[in-house]
Every structure is written in C-alpha cells, then in structure tokens.
PDB file of C-alpha atoms in Angstrom:
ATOM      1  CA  UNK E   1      98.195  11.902  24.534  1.00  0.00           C
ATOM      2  CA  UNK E   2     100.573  11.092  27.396  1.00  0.00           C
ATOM      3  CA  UNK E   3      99.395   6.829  26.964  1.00  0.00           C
ATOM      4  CA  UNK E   4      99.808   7.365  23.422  1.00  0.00           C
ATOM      5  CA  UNK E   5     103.627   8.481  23.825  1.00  0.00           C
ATOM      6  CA  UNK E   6     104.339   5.887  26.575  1.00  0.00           C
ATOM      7  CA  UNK E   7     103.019   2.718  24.520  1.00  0.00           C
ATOM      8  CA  UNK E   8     104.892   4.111  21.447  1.00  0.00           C
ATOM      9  CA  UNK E   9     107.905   4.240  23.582  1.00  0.00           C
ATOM     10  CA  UNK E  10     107.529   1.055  24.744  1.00  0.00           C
ATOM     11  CA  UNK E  11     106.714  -0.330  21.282  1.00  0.00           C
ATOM     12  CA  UNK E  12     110.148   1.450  19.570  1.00  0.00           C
ATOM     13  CA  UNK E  13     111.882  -0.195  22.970  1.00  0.00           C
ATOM     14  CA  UNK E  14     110.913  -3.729  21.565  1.00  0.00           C
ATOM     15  CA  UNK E  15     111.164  -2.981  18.279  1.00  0.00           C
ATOM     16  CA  UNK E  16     114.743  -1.897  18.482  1.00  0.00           C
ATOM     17  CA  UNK E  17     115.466  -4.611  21.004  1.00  0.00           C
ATOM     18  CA  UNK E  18     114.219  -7.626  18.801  1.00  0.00           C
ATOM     19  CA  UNK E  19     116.246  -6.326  16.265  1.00  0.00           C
ATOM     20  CA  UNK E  20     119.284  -5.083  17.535  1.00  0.00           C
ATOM     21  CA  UNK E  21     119.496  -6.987  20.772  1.00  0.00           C
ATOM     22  CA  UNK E  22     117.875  -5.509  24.098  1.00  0.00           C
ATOM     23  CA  UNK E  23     120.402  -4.243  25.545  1.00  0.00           C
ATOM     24  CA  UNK E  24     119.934  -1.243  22.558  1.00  0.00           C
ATOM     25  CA  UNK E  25     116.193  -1.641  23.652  1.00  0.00           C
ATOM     26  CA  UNK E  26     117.024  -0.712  27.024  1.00  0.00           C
ATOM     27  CA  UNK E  27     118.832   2.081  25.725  1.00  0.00           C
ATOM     28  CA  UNK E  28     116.288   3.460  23.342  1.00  0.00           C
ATOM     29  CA  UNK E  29     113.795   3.633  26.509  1.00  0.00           C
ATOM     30  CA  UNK E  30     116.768   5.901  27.967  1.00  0.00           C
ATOM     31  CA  UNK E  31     117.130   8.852  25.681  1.00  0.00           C
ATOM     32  CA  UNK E  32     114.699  10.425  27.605  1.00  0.00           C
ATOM     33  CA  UNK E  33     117.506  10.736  29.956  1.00  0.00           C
ATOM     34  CA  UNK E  34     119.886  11.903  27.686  1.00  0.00           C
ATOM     35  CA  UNK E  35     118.280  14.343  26.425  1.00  0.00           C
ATOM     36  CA  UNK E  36     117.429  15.705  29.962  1.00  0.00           C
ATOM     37  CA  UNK E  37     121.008  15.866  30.507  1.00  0.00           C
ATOM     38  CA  UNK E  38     121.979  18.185  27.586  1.00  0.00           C
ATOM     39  CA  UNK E  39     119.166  20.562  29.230  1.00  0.00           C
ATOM     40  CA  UNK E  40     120.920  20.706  32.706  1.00  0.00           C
ATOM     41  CA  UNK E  41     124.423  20.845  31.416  1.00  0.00           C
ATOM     42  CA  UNK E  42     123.337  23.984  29.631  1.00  0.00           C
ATOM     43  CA  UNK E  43     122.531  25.679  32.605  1.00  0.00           C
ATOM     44  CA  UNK E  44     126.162  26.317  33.210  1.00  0.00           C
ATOM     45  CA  UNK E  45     125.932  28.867  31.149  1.00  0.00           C
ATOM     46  CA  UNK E  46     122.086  30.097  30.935  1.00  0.00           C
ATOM     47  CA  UNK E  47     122.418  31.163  34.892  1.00  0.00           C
ATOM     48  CA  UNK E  48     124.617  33.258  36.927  1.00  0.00           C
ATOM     49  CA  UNK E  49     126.171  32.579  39.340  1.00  0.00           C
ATOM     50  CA  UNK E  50     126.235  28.924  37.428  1.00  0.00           C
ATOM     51  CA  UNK E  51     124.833  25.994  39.215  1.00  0.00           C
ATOM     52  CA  UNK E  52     128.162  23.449  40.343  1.00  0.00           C
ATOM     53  CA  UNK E  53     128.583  20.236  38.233  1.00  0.00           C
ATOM     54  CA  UNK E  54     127.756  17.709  41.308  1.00  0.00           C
ATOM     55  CA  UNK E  55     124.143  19.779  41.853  1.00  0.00           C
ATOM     56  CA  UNK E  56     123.346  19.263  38.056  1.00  0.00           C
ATOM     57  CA  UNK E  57     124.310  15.835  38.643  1.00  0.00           C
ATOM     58  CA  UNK E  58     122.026  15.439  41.282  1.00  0.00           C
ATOM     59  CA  UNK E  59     118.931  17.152  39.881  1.00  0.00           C
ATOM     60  CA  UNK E  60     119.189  15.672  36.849  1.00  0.00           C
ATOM     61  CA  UNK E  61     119.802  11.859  38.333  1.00  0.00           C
ATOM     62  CA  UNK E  62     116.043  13.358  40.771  1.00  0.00           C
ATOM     63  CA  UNK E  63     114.619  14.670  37.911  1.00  0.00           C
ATOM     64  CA  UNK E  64     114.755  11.401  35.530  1.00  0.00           C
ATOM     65  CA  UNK E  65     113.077   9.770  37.856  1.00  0.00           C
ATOM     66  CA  UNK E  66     110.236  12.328  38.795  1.00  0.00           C
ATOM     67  CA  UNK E  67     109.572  12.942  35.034  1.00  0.00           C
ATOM     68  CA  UNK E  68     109.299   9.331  34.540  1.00  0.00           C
ATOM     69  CA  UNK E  69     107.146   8.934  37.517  1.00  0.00           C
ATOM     70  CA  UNK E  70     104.838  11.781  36.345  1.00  0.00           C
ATOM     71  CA  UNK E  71     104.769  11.298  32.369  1.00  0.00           C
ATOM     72  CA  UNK E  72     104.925   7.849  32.417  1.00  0.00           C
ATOM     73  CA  UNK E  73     102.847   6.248  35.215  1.00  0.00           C
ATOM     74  CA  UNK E  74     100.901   9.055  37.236  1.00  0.00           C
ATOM     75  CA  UNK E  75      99.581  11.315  34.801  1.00  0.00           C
ATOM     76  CA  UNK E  76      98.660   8.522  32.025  1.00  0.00           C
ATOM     77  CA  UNK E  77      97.121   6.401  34.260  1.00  0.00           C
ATOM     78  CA  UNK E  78      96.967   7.635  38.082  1.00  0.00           C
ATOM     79  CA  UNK E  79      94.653  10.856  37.747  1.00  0.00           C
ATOM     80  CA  UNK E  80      92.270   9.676  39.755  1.00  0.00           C
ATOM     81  CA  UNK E  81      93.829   7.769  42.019  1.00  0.00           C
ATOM     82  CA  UNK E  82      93.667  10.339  44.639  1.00  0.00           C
ATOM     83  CA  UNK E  83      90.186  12.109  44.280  1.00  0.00           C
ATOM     84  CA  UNK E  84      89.354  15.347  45.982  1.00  0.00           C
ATOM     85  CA  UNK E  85      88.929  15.074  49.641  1.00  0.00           C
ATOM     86  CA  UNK E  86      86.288  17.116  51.426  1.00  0.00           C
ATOM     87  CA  UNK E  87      85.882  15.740  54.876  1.00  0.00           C
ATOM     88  CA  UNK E  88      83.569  17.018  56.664  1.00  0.00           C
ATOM     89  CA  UNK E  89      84.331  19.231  59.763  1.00  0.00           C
ATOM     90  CA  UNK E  90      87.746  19.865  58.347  1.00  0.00           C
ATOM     91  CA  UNK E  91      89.223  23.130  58.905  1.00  0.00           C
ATOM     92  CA  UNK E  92      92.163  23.449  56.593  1.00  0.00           C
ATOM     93  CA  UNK E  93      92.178  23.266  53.194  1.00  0.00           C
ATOM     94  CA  UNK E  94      94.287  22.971  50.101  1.00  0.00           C
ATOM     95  CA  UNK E  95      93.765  23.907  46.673  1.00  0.00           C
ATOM     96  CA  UNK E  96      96.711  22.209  44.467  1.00  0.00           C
ATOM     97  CA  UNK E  97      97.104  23.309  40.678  1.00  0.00           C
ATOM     98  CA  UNK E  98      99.510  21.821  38.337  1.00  0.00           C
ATOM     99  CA  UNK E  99     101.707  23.077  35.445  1.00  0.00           C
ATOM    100  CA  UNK E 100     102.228  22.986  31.298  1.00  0.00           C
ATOM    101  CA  UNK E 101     101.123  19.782  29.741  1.00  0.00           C
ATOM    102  CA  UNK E 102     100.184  17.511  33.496  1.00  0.00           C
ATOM    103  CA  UNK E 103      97.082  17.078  35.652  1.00  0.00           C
ATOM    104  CA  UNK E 104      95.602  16.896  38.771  1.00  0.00           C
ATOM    105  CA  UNK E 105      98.050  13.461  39.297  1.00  0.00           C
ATOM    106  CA  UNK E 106     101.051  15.586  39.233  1.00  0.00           C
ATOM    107  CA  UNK E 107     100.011  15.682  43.089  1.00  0.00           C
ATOM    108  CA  UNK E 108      99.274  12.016  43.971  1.00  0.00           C
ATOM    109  CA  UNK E 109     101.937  12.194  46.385  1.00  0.00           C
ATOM    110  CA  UNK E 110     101.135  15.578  48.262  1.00  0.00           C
ATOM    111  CA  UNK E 111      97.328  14.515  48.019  1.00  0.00           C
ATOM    112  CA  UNK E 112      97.901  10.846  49.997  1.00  0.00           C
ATOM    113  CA  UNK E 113      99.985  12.841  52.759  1.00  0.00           C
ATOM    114  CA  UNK E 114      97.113  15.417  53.039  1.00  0.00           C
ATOM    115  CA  UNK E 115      94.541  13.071  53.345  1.00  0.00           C
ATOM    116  CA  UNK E 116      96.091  11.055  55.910  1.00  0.00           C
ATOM    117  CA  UNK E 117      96.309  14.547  57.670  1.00  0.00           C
ATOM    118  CA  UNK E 118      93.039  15.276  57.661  1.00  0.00           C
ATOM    119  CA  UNK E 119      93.255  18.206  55.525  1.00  0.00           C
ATOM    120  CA  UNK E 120      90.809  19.008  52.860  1.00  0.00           C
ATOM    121  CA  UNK E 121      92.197  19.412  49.160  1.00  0.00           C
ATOM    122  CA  UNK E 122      91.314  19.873  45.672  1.00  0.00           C
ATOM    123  CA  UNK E 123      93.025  19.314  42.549  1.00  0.00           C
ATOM    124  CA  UNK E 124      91.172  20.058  39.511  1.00  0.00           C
ATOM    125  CA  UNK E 125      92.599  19.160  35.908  1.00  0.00           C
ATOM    126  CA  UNK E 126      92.959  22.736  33.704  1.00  0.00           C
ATOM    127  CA  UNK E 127      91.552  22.409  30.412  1.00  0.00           C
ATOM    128  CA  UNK E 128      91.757  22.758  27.733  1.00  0.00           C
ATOM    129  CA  UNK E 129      95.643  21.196  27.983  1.00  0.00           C
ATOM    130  CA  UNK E 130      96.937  23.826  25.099  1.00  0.00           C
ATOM    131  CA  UNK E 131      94.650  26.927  25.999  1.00  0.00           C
ATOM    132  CA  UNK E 132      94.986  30.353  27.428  1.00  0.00           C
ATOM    133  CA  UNK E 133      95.776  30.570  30.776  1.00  0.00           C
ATOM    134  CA  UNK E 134      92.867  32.695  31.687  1.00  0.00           C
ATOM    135  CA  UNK E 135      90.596  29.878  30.537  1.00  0.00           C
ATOM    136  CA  UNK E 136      91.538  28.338  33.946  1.00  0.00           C
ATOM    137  CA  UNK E 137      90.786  30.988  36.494  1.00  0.00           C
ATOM    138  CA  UNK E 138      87.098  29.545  36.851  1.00  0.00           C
ATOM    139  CA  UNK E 139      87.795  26.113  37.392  1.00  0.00           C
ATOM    140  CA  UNK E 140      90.167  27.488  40.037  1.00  0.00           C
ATOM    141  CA  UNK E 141      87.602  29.651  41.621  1.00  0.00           C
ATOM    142  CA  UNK E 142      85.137  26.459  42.036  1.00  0.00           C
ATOM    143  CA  UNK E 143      87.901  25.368  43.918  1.00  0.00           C
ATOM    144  CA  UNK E 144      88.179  27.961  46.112  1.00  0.00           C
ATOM    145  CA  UNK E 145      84.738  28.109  46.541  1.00  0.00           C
ATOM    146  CA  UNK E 146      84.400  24.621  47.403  1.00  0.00           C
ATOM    147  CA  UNK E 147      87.103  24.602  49.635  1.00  0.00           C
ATOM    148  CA  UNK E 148      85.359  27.719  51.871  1.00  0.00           C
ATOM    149  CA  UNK E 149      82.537  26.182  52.077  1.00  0.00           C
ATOM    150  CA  UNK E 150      83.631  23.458  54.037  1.00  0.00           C
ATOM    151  CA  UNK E 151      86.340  25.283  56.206  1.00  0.00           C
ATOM    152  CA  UNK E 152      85.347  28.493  56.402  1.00  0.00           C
ATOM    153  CA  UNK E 153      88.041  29.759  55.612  1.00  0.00           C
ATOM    154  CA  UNK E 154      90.662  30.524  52.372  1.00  0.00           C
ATOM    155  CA  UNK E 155      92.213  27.506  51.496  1.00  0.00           C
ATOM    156  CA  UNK E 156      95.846  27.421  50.803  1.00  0.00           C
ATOM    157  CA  UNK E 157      96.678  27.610  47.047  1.00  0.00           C
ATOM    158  CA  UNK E 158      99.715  25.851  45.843  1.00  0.00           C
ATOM    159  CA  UNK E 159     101.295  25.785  41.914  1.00  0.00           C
ATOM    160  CA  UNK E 160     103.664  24.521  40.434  1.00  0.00           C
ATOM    161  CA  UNK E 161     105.121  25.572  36.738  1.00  0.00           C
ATOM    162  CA  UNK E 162     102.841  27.475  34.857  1.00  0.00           C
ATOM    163  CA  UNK E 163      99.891  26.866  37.719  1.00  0.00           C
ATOM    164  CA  UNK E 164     101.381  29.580  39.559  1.00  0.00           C
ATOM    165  CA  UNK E 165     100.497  31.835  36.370  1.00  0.00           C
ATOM    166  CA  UNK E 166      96.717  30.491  36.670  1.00  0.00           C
ATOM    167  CA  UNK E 167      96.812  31.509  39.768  1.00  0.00           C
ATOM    168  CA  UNK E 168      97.414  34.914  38.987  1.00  0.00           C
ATOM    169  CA  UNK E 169      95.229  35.071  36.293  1.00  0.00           C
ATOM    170  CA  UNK E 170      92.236  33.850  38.635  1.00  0.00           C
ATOM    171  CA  UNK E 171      93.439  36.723  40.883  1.00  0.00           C
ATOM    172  CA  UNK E 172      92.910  38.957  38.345  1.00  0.00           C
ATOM    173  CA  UNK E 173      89.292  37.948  37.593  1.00  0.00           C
ATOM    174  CA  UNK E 174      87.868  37.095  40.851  1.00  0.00           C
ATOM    175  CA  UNK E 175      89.985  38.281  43.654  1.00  0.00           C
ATOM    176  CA  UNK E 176      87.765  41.059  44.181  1.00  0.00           C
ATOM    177  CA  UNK E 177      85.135  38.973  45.360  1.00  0.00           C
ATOM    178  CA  UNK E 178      87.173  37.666  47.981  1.00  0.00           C
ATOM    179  CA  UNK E 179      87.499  39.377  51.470  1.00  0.00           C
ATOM    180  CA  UNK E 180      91.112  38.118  52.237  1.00  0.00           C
ATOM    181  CA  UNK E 181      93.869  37.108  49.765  1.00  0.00           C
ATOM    182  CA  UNK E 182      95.264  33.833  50.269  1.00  0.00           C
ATOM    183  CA  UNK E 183      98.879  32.301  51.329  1.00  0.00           C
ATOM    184  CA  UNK E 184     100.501  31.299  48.164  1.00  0.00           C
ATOM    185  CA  UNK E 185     103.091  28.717  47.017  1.00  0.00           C
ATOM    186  CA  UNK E 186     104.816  28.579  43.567  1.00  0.00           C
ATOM    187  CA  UNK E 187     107.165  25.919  42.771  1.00  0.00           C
ATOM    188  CA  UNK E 188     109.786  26.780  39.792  1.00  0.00           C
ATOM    189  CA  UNK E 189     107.093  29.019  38.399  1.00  0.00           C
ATOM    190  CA  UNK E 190     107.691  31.021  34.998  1.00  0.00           C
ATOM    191  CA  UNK E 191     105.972  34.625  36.718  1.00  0.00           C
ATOM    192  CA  UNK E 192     108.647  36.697  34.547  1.00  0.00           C
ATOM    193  CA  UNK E 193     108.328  34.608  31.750  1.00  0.00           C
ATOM    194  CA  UNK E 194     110.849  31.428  30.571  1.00  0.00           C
ATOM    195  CA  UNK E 195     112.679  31.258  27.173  1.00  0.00           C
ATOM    196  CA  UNK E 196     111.852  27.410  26.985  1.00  0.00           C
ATOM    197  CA  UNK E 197     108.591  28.450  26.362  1.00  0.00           C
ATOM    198  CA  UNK E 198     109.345  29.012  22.807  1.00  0.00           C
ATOM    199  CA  UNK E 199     109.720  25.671  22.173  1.00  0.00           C
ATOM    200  CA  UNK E 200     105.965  24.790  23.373  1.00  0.00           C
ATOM    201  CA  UNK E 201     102.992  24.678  21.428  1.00  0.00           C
ATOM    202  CA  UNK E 202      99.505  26.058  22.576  1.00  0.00           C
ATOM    203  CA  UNK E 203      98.480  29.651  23.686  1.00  0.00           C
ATOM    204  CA  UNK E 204      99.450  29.098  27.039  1.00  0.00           C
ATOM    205  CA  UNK E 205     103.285  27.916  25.490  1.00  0.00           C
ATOM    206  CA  UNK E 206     102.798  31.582  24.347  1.00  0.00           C
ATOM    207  CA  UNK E 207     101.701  33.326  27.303  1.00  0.00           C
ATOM    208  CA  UNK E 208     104.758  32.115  28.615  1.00  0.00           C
ATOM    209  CA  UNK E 209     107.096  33.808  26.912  1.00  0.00           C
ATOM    210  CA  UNK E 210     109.519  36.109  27.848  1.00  0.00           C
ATOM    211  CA  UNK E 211     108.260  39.242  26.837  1.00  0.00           C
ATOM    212  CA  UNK E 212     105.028  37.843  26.266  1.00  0.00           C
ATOM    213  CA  UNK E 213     102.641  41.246  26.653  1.00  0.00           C
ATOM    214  CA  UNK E 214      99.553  38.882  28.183  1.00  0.00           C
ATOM    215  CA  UNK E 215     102.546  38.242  30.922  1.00  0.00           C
ATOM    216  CA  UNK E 216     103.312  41.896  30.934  1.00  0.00           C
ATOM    217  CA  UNK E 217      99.634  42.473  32.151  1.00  0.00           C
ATOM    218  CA  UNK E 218      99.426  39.796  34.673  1.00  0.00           C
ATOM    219  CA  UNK E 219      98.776  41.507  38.496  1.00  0.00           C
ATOM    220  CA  UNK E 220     101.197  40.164  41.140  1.00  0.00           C
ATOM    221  CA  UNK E 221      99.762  38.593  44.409  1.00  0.00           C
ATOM    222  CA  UNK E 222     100.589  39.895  47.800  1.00  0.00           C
ATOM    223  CA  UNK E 223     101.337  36.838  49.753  1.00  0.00           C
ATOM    224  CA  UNK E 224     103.766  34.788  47.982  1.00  0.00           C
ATOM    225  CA  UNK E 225     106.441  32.428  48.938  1.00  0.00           C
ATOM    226  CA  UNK E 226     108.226  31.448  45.453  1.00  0.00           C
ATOM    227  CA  UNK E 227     110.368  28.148  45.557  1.00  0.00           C
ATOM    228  CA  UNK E 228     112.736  28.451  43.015  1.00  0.00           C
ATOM    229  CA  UNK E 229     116.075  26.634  41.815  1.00  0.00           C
ATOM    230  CA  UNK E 230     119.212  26.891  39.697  1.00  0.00           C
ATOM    231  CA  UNK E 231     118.988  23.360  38.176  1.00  0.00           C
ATOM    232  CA  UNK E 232     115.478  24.110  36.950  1.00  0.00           C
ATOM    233  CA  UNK E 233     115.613  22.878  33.104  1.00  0.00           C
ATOM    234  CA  UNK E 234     112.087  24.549  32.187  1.00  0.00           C
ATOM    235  CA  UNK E 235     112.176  27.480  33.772  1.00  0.00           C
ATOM    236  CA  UNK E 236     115.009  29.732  32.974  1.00  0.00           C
ATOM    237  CA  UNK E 237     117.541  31.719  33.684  1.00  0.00           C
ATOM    238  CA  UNK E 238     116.436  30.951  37.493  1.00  0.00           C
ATOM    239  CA  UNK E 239     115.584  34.458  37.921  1.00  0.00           C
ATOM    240  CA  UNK E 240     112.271  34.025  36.066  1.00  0.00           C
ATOM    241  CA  UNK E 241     110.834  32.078  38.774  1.00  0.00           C
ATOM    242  CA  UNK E 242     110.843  34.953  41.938  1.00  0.00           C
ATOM    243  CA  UNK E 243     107.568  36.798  41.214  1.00  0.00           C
ATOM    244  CA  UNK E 244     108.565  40.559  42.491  1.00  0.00           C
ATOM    245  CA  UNK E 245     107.621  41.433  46.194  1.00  0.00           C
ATOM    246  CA  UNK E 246     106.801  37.391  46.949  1.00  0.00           C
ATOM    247  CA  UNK E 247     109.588  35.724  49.612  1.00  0.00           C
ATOM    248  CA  UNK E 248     112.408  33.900  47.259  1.00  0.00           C
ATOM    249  CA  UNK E 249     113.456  30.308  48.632  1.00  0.00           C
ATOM    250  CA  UNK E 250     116.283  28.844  46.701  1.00  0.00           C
ATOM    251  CA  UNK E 251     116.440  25.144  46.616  1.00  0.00           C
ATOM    252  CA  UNK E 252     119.529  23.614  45.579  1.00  0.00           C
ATOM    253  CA  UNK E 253     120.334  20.789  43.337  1.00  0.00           C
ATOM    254  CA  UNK E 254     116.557  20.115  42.304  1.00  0.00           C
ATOM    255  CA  UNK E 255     115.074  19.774  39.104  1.00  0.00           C
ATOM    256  CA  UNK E 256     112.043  21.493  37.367  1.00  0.00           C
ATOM    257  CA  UNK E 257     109.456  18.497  38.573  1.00  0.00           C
ATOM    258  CA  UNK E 258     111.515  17.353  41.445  1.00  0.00           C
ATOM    259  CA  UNK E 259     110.632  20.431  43.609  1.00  0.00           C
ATOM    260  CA  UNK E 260     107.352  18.918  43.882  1.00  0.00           C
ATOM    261  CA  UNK E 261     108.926  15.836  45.673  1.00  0.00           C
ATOM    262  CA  UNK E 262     111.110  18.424  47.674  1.00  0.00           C
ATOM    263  CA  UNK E 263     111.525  17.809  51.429  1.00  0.00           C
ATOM    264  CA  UNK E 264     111.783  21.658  51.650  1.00  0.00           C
ATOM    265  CA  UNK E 265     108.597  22.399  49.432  1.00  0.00           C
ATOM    266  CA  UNK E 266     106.445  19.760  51.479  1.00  0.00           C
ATOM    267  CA  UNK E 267     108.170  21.293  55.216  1.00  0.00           C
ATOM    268  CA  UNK E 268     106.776  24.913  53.706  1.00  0.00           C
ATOM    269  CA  UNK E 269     102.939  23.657  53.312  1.00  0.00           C
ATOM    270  CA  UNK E 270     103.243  22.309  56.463  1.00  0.00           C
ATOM    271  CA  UNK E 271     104.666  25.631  57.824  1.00  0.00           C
ATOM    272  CA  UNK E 272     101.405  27.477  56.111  1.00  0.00           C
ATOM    273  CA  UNK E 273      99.095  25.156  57.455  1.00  0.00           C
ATOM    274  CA  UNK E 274     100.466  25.869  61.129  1.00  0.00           C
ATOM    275  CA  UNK E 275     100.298  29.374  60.573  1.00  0.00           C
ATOM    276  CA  UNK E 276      96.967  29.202  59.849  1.00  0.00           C
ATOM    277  CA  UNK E 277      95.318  27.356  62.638  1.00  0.00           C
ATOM    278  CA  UNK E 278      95.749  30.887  64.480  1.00  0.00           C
ATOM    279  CA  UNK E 279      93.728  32.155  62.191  1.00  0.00           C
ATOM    280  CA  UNK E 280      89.821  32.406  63.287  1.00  0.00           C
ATOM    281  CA  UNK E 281      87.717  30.606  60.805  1.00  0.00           C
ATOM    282  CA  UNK E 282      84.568  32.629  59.071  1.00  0.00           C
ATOM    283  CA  UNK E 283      81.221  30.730  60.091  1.00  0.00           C
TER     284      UNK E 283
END
C-alpha cells in the first residue's frame, strides 16, 4: 500500500508539473508538509500548558523529514534491509516493535547501531496491518522467546506508537509464563487512548480510542519508562502518552515519528542496556 501511495505521488508530481510548470510539481510533492503543519499548529490549543511556536516549528521542520524517510523510502522499500540479528554468544538483547500503519523498517536506524554493538535484536512486522491489537501478542512472544534463548536472559522491549499497546496486550496473554517482567520503553505511545484515532480505519484505529472499553481493559506493566512529547501530532492531548505508574520523560520540540530518531530516546536504550549487564544471566 505504502509503494502504491508513493508512485501515485510521484505520478500527480509530474503530472501537475508537465502541465502547470514544475515548480507547482514540486509543490504538489509538498502538501504532505502542509498538511503536517495544520496538525502541529493545532496543538496550541489541544495541550496545556501549550507547546511554544519555535518548538512546533522545530518538530514539525524534524518530523517532515522522518515521515518522509519512513513512508516514503524505509518502510516501502527498506524492510529488510536490516534483518534480525542473533549473534551468537550475545548477551543483550532487543526486541523492537513498531506502531499504526509501519513495519519492522521503522527501526533501520536503531537496528544498524545495535548491530554494530553487538547486541542481539528482533523486529518482527505485526500483521495483519488493520487488525486487533491482540492479534500481535504472539508474534511478540516468538520474539521474546527467541531472544532468551540466545541470551539467557529478558530482552529489552521497546515501542513506539501503538506498539507500546501490543506490548501490553502480549503482557496480558503471556506474561504469566514469564519469571521476570521486562524493562520497557514507549515512545509517544497512545496507553490512555488518542482522539486522532478516530480518524483511522481498522480495529486497531478503534482500540485506540479514547474511551475505547478494549483500552479500558488493557493491564499496565510494571517497569515502564514512557517518552512522551508536547509536539506529538498523533498522539494527543500529550497526556495520553504517560501510561500510569511508568517513569514520564518529556522530550521537547519532537514530533510523533521523530522521537524515534531522538538523541534522548537512543541515550535511554543505552542506559537500559548498562543497567542490565549487572544483571546475572539465566543458563
């Protein structure tokens, strides 16, 4: 779906610019970016205490290019680009799930770093794309289950967008079978719920709801840092994103898919991973 909507945008792009001249090309290619804007200026009044004019400037100016980089390049073409990397005799490892309508390339980025670490990491792709939620706790539990076998220990899970809800939802169905509960990382995660979510199609669109009673249901997890930010177009008002009981870390002038290429959100897996190593593995 996502290289059907890039080569139609390219193909309206031409069209408009053989006709009209390409400088109106060039500008047809950028209402992407317009439209990104109205969502950020809206913020202004959505959130309290409102987010200042020059950080809305700069998430949105971050998040143009992230979205582009992720709906237009990575995601269509990229999945693969970075496959799952088990070394052996690893000791750390990652699990990474990704959010509403993206896959497993939403992490190309994290995933090269982590390789050239060392560190062991997963990524699958949750499908179906427009399904319920729960209908990804098993794929995340292979995982897991992978990623324990190798290391011998839990790996550390990290979401972002509605991935942090999978997580949850895989909590719910197979935590029991696991002796410890894992370190956690949500980036701009909807846990109470986002009113954007109205405007998406697909149960999980639905489960995402503020107010939603699936959402209502869904157990918390008890060791959770939640990265969350005022700019974030998608999931909103801000609030929605702190999961109750999990440590809140604001972020500042960041968009919804720019916290993944956060300086902050990277410096916090690397803070987890740290912690860790003084952890004694399970053989």
């Amino acid at each position: 779906m996502q290289r059907i909507w890039v080569l139609l945008r390219l193909a309206a792009a031409l069209g408009v610019g053989w006709r009209f001249g390409w400088a109106w090309g060039a500008a047809t290619l950028g209402l992407h970016a317009a439209v990104l804007a109205f969502a950020f200026v809206q913020l202004r009044w959505v959130n309290r205490p409102a987010p200042a004019w020059g950080q809305l400037l700069r998430a949105w100016v971050g998040e143009v290019v992230a979205s582009e980089l992720a709906f237009s390049w990575r995601q269509p073409w990229r999945e693969w680009a970075e496959p799952d990397h088990l070394p052996a005799g690893a000791t750390q490892g990652v699990l990474l799930v990704h959010g509403f309508s993206c896959n497993r390339a939403r992490w190309n980025g994290w995933m090269r770093r982590l390789r050239a670490q060392g560190v062991a990491f997963v990524a699958p792709t949750l499908e179906p794309a427009f399904g319920s939620i729960d209908a990804y706790a098993d794929d995340i539990e292979a995982g897991v289950q992978r990623l324990k076998a190798l290391t011998g220990r839990m790996p550390l899970l990290c979401a972002h967008s509605m991935g942090g809800l999978a997580l949850r939802a895989w909590w719910r169905r197979h935590g029991a079978g696991h002796a410890e509960a894992p370190r956690v990382i949500t980036l701009g995660s909807p846990h109470q719920g986002t009113r954007m979510a109205a405007l998406g199609l697909g149960v999980n669109a639905a489960q995402m709801r503020q107010g939603s009673a699936w959402l209502a249901q869904l157990p918390g997890m008890p060791d959770v840092d939640c990265l969350w930010t005022p700019c974030d177009q998608i999931v909103n008002p801000a609030e929605r994103a702190m999961l109750p009981g999990a440590r809140a870390r604001r972020l500042d002038g960041v968009g919804h898919m720019g916290l993944v290429h956060s300086d902050e959100a990277w410096q916090l897996v690397q803070d987890a991973l740290t912690s860790s190593l003084s952890t004694p593995r399970r053989i």
